[in-house]
GROMACS .gro file of C-alpha atoms in nm:
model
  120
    1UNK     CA    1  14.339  16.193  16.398
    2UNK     CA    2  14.264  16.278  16.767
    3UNK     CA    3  14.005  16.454  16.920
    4UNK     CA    4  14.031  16.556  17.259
    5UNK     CA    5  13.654  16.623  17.414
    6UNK     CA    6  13.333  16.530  17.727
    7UNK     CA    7  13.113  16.249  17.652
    8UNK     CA    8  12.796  16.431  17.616
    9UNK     CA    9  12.585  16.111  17.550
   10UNK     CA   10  12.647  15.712  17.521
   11UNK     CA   11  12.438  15.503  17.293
   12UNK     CA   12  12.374  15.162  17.393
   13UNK     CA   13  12.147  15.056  17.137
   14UNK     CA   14  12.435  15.150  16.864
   15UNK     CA   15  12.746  15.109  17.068
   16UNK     CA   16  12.817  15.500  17.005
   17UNK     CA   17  12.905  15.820  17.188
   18UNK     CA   18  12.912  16.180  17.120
   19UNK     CA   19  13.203  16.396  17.177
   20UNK     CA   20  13.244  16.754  17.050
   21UNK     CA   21  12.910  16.731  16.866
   22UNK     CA   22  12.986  16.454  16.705
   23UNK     CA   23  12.860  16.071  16.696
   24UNK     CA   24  13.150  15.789  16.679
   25UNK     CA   25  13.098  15.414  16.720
   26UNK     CA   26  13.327  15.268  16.952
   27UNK     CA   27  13.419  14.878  16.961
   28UNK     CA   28  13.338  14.692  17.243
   29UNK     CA   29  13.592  14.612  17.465
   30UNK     CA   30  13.684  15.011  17.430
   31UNK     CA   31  13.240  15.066  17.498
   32UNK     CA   32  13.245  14.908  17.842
   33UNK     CA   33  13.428  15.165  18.051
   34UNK     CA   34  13.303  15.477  17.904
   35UNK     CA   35  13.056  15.718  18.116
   36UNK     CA   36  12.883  16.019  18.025
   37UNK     CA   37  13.025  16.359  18.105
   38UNK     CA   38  13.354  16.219  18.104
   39UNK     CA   39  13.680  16.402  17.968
   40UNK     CA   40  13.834  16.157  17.712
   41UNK     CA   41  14.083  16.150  17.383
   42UNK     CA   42  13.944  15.951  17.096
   43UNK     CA   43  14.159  15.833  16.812
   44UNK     CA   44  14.031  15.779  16.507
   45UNK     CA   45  14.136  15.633  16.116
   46UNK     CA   46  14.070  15.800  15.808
   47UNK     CA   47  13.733  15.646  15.781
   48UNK     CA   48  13.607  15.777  16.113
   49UNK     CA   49  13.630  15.451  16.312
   50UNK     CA   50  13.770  15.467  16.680
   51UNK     CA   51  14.113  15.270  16.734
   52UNK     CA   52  14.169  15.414  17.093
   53UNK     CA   53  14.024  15.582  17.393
   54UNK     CA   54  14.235  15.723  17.680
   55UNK     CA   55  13.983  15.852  17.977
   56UNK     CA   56  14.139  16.202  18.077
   57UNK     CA   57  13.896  16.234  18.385
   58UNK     CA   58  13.563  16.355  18.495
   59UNK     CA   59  13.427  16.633  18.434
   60UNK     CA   60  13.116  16.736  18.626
   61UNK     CA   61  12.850  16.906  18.458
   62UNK     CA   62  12.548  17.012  18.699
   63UNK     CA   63  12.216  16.989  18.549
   64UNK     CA   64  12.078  17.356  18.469
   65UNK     CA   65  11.739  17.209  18.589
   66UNK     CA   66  11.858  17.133  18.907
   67UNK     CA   67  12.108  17.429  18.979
   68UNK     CA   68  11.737  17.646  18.935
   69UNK     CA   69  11.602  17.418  19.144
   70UNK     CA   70  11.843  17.483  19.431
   71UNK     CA   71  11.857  17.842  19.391
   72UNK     CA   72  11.458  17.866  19.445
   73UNK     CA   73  11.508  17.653  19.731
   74UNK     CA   74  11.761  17.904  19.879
   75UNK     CA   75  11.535  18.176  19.813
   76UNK     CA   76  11.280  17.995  20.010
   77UNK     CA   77  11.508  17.949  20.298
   78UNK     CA   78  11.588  18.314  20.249
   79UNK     CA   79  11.249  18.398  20.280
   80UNK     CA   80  11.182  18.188  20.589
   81UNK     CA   81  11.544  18.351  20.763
   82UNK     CA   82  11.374  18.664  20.737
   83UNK     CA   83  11.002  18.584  20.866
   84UNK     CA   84  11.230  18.464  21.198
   85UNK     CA   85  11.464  18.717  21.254
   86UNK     CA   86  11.162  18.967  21.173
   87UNK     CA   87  10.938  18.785  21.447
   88UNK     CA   88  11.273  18.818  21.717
   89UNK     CA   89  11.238  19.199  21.591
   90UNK     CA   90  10.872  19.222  21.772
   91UNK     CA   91  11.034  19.203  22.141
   92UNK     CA   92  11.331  19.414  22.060
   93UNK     CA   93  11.347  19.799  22.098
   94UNK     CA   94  11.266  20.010  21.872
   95UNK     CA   95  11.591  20.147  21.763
   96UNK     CA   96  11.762  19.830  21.778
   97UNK     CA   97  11.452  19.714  21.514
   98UNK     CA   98  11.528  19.944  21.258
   99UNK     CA   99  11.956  19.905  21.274
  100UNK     CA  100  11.928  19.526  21.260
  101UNK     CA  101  11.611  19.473  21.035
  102UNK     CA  102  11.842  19.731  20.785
  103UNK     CA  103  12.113  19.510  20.773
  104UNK     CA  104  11.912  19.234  20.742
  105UNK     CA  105  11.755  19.374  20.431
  106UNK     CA  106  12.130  19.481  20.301
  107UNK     CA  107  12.279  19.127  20.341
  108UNK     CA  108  11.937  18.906  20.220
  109UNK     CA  109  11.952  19.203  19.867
  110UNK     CA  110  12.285  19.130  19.814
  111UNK     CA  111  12.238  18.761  19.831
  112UNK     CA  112  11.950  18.771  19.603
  113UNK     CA  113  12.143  18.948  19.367
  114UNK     CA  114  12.430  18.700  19.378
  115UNK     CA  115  12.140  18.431  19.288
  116UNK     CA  116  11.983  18.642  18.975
  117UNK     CA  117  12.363  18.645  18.869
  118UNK     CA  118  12.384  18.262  18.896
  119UNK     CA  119  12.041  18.189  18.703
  120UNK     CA  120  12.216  18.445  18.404
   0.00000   0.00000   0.00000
């Protein structure tokens, strides 16, 4: 039987990984070259045991930790874009404050809505 899958997680201590939810113990000389997070098709016997591997290719998976990390971060640089162009606003004129700090405020909402989508 073959199961086509991503190594979600290698065990070292058993010599295992875990594709499609499922644990298999894989032989050593197949253990060696296997990484985590990457796209593989494991054959196995009637009795569950892996004969063969064939790597497929990587497939990255980013970290939801870290994507929210990098989306507060942008919000924070967000944040900091508008304290500047706000302080370049204090020697402008008065009509020219209003237009520009308005479109400003349009493009830094519609980016901030793009990020809520992303942290859905």
């Amino acid at each position: 039987m073959e199961i086509e899958g991503i190594i979600e997680a290698i065990s070292y201590k058993t010599k295992g990984i875990k594709v499609a939810g499922k644990w298999f113990n894989v032989p050593d000389e197949l253990f060696n070259n296997l990484q985590k997070n990457q796209k593989v098709k494991i054959v196995i016997d009637d009795f569950g045991n892996v004969i063969d591997i064939q790597i497929l290719g990587y497939e990255e998976v980013i970290d939801k930790d870290l994507k929210i990390e990098a989306l507060k971060a942008s919000i924070e640089i967000l944040k900091i874009c508008l304290q500047l162009g706000y302080a370049d606003f204090l020697y402008a004129s008065e009509i020219r404050k209003e237009k520009s700090l308005e479109f400003i405020l349009k493009d830094l909402n519609t980016i901030y809505r793009k990020i809520l989508e992303m942290l859905k």
